[in-house]
Short mmCIF file of C-alpha atoms in Angstrom, two decimals:
data_model
loop_
_atom_site.label_atom_id
_atom_site.label_comp_id
_atom_site.label_asym_id
_atom_site.label_seq_id
_atom_site.Cartn_x
_atom_site.Cartn_y
_atom_site.Cartn_z
CA MET A 30 25.31 5.62 -28.88
CA ALA A 31 26.33 7.92 -26.27
CA GLU A 32 30.01 8.75 -25.35
CA LEU A 33 31.72 7.64 -22.36
CA SER A 34 33.29 10.24 -20.75
CA ILE A 35 36.56 9.61 -18.21
CA ASN A 36 37.18 11.97 -15.35
CA LYS A 37 41.45 13.18 -14.88
CA GLN A 38 42.25 10.49 -13.00
CA GLY A 39 40.81 7.69 -15.79
CA ILE A 40 37.89 7.28 -13.88
CA SER A 41 34.69 6.20 -16.19
CA GLN A 42 31.18 7.67 -14.73
CA TYR A 43 30.23 4.16 -14.42
CA GLY A 44 33.49 3.97 -11.56
CA VAL A 45 35.35 1.68 -14.36
CA ARG A 46 39.39 2.40 -14.50
CA SER A 47 40.19 3.07 -17.94
CA LEU A 48 43.22 1.15 -19.26
CA ASP A 49 45.16 3.81 -20.92
CA ALA A 50 44.90 6.30 -17.80
CA PRO A 51 48.16 6.31 -15.44
CA VAL A 52 48.07 5.39 -11.90
CA LEU A 53 48.26 8.35 -9.43
CA ALA A 54 49.44 6.73 -6.48
CA ALA A 55 48.35 8.33 -3.07
CA SER A 56 50.50 8.75 -0.36
CA PRO A 57 49.68 6.41 2.69
CA MET A 58 48.37 9.23 4.54
CA ILE A 59 45.84 10.55 2.54
CA LEU A 60 44.12 7.63 2.26
CA GLU A 61 44.18 6.93 5.79
CA GLN A 62 42.56 10.73 5.86
CA THR A 63 40.42 9.72 3.13
CA ILE A 64 39.19 5.96 3.57
CA GLU A 65 38.87 5.84 7.98
CA HIS A 66 36.42 8.22 8.63
CA TYR A 67 34.90 7.02 12.32
CA ARG A 68 30.63 7.67 12.30
CA PRO A 69 29.55 7.87 15.73
CA ASP A 70 25.89 8.38 14.66
CA ILE A 71 26.58 4.86 12.86
CA ASP A 72 28.11 3.17 15.82
CA VAL A 73 24.34 4.41 17.57
CA LEU A 74 22.25 2.69 14.77
CA ARG A 75 24.20 -0.60 15.29
CA SER A 76 23.56 -0.65 19.00
CA ILE A 77 20.35 0.13 18.52
CA ALA A 78 20.18 -2.94 15.97
CA VAL A 79 21.54 -4.89 18.40
CA LEU A 80 19.48 -4.42 20.93
CA GLY A 81 16.61 -5.70 18.75
CA VAL A 82 18.43 -8.25 17.72
CA VAL A 83 19.01 -9.57 21.15
CA PHE A 84 15.32 -8.28 22.84
CA PHE A 85 13.67 -10.92 19.90
CA HIS A 86 16.20 -13.44 20.18
CA ALA A 87 15.19 -13.18 24.44
CA GLY A 88 11.46 -13.12 23.77
CA PHE A 89 10.00 -10.11 23.24
CA HIS A 90 8.93 -10.05 19.43
CA THR A 91 7.41 -6.48 19.83
CA ALA A 92 10.42 -4.57 20.96
CA LEU A 93 12.55 -3.51 18.41
CA GLY A 94 12.19 -5.84 16.11
CA GLY A 95 15.18 -8.40 15.64
CA TYR A 96 14.02 -8.79 12.00
CA VAL A 97 14.66 -4.88 11.66
CA GLY A 98 18.01 -4.77 13.27
CA VAL A 99 19.20 -7.38 10.95
CA ASP A 100 18.53 -5.13 7.79
CA VAL A 101 20.00 -1.98 9.68
CA PHE A 102 23.27 -4.31 9.58
CA PHE A 103 22.55 -4.89 5.76
CA VAL A 104 22.10 -1.18 5.04
CA ILE A 105 24.63 -0.09 7.57
CA SER A 106 27.46 -2.63 5.23
CA GLY A 107 26.13 -1.38 2.29
CA TYR A 108 26.58 2.03 2.80
CA LEU A 109 29.96 1.94 4.17
CA ILE A 110 31.52 -0.63 1.64
CA THR A 111 29.78 1.93 -1.09
CA ARG A 112 31.33 4.41 0.46
CA LYS A 113 34.86 3.25 0.42
CA ILE A 114 34.23 1.59 -2.87
CA GLN A 115 33.73 5.22 -3.86
CA GLU A 116 36.75 6.74 -2.38
CA GLU A 117 39.28 4.21 -3.46
CA ILE A 118 37.63 4.66 -7.16
CA ALA A 119 37.90 8.67 -7.41
CA LEU A 120 41.81 8.26 -5.92
CA GLY A 121 42.64 5.80 -8.34
CA VAL A 122 43.41 2.65 -6.53
CA PHE A 123 40.42 0.73 -6.45
CA SER A 124 41.04 -2.87 -7.33
CA PHE A 125 38.48 -5.66 -7.56
CA ARG A 126 40.73 -8.28 -6.39
CA ASP A 127 42.12 -6.20 -3.29
CA PHE A 128 38.04 -5.36 -2.46
CA TYR A 129 37.43 -9.35 -2.20
CA ILE A 130 40.90 -10.06 -0.67
CA ASN A 131 40.35 -8.22 2.26
CA ARG A 132 37.04 -8.79 2.61
CA ALA A 133 37.83 -12.24 2.91
CA ARG A 134 40.17 -10.64 5.68
CA ARG A 135 37.98 -9.54 7.59
CA LEU A 136 35.26 -12.09 8.04
CA PHE A 137 36.57 -14.75 6.98
CA PRO A 138 38.49 -15.58 10.93
CA ALA A 139 34.64 -15.06 12.43
CA LEU A 140 33.19 -17.41 10.26
CA PHE A 141 35.93 -20.15 10.93
CA VAL A 142 35.51 -19.36 14.69
CA THR A 143 31.56 -19.26 14.85
CA VAL A 144 31.60 -22.49 12.82
CA LEU A 145 34.22 -24.15 14.88
CA VAL A 146 31.85 -23.17 18.37
CA THR A 147 28.44 -24.01 17.14
CA PHE A 148 29.95 -27.38 15.76
CA PHE A 149 31.36 -28.24 19.28
CA LEU A 150 28.16 -26.84 20.94
CA SER A 151 25.64 -28.52 18.48
CA SER A 152 27.92 -31.90 19.03
CA LEU A 153 27.30 -31.87 22.98
CA LEU A 154 23.67 -30.04 22.73
CA LEU A 155 21.88 -32.14 19.80
CA ALA A 156 20.58 -35.71 19.10
CA ALA A 157 22.32 -37.46 16.38
CA ASP A 158 20.17 -37.45 13.76
CA HIS A 159 20.00 -33.41 14.35
CA PHE A 160 23.10 -33.15 14.50
CA LYS A 161 23.55 -34.84 11.24
CA GLN A 162 21.33 -31.98 9.63
CA PHE A 163 23.06 -29.88 11.02
CA ALA A 164 26.45 -30.72 9.62
CA GLN A 165 24.74 -31.22 6.08
CA SER A 166 23.66 -27.75 6.61
CA ALA A 167 26.56 -25.93 7.83
CA VAL A 168 28.44 -27.10 5.50
CA TRP A 169 26.13 -25.63 2.90
CA ALA A 170 26.25 -22.34 4.96
CA ALA A 171 30.04 -22.13 4.91
CA LEU A 172 30.09 -22.05 1.17
CA SER A 173 27.42 -19.44 1.10
CA ALA A 174 24.57 -21.77 -0.47
CA SER A 175 22.56 -23.19 2.46
CA ASN A 176 19.24 -22.42 0.38
CA ILE A 177 20.55 -24.89 -1.93
CA PHE A 178 20.50 -27.50 0.88
CA PHE A 179 17.53 -26.90 2.38
CA TRP A 180 15.83 -26.82 -1.13
CA ILE A 181 17.30 -30.29 -1.76
CA ASP A 182 16.93 -31.80 1.59
CA SER A 183 13.01 -30.36 1.69
CA GLY A 184 12.15 -28.96 -1.76
CA TYR A 185 10.61 -25.32 -1.65
CA TRP A 186 7.73 -26.45 -3.29
CA ALA A 187 7.30 -29.18 -1.00
CA PRO A 188 4.33 -28.10 1.67
CA ASP A 189 5.41 -27.75 5.62
CA ASN A 190 3.33 -29.14 8.08
CA GLN A 191 0.90 -26.41 7.72
CA GLY A 192 -0.22 -27.62 3.92
CA MET A 193 1.74 -24.36 3.03
CA SER A 194 4.06 -23.92 0.10
CA ARG A 195 7.86 -23.20 0.92
CA VAL A 196 8.76 -20.76 -1.91
CA LEU A 197 9.42 -17.73 -0.05
CA LEU A 198 10.74 -19.99 3.00
CA ASN A 199 13.60 -17.58 3.02
CA PHE A 200 12.50 -14.52 2.28
#
């Protein structure tokens, strides 16, 4: 069986902190310098991704590709989050609890505003039966469970209007 190696900070090769290792306190200055790296090249990638999504929704389906723009956002997010976690682990200050609390603090305000604005506009623009379906799907989406709602609502195995199965509906 392979031996688990732990470095001076108590971090294993799997990025898990040993419970026996002392917690090394890092000054706020060190954390700020290490974790907060501004990357202008990533802003350029974000801009290109935004343009791709905007052009796609404007009807220019061949220009840059809206789906690619969304994928670029996911890749950028994964890179930045992974880099931050690795740096916090290296400093011995990473905590799953703090990580998820910080994610919620960052994402939930925008989610809340988006849901409220969308509900308001949908109540004005949609017919009553469509608004009812929208409201149901929005609740599931706010809980990050929209795939379950659409599966229950229409069934992945039910044929769509072209007679094809929806097994790959969300892929």
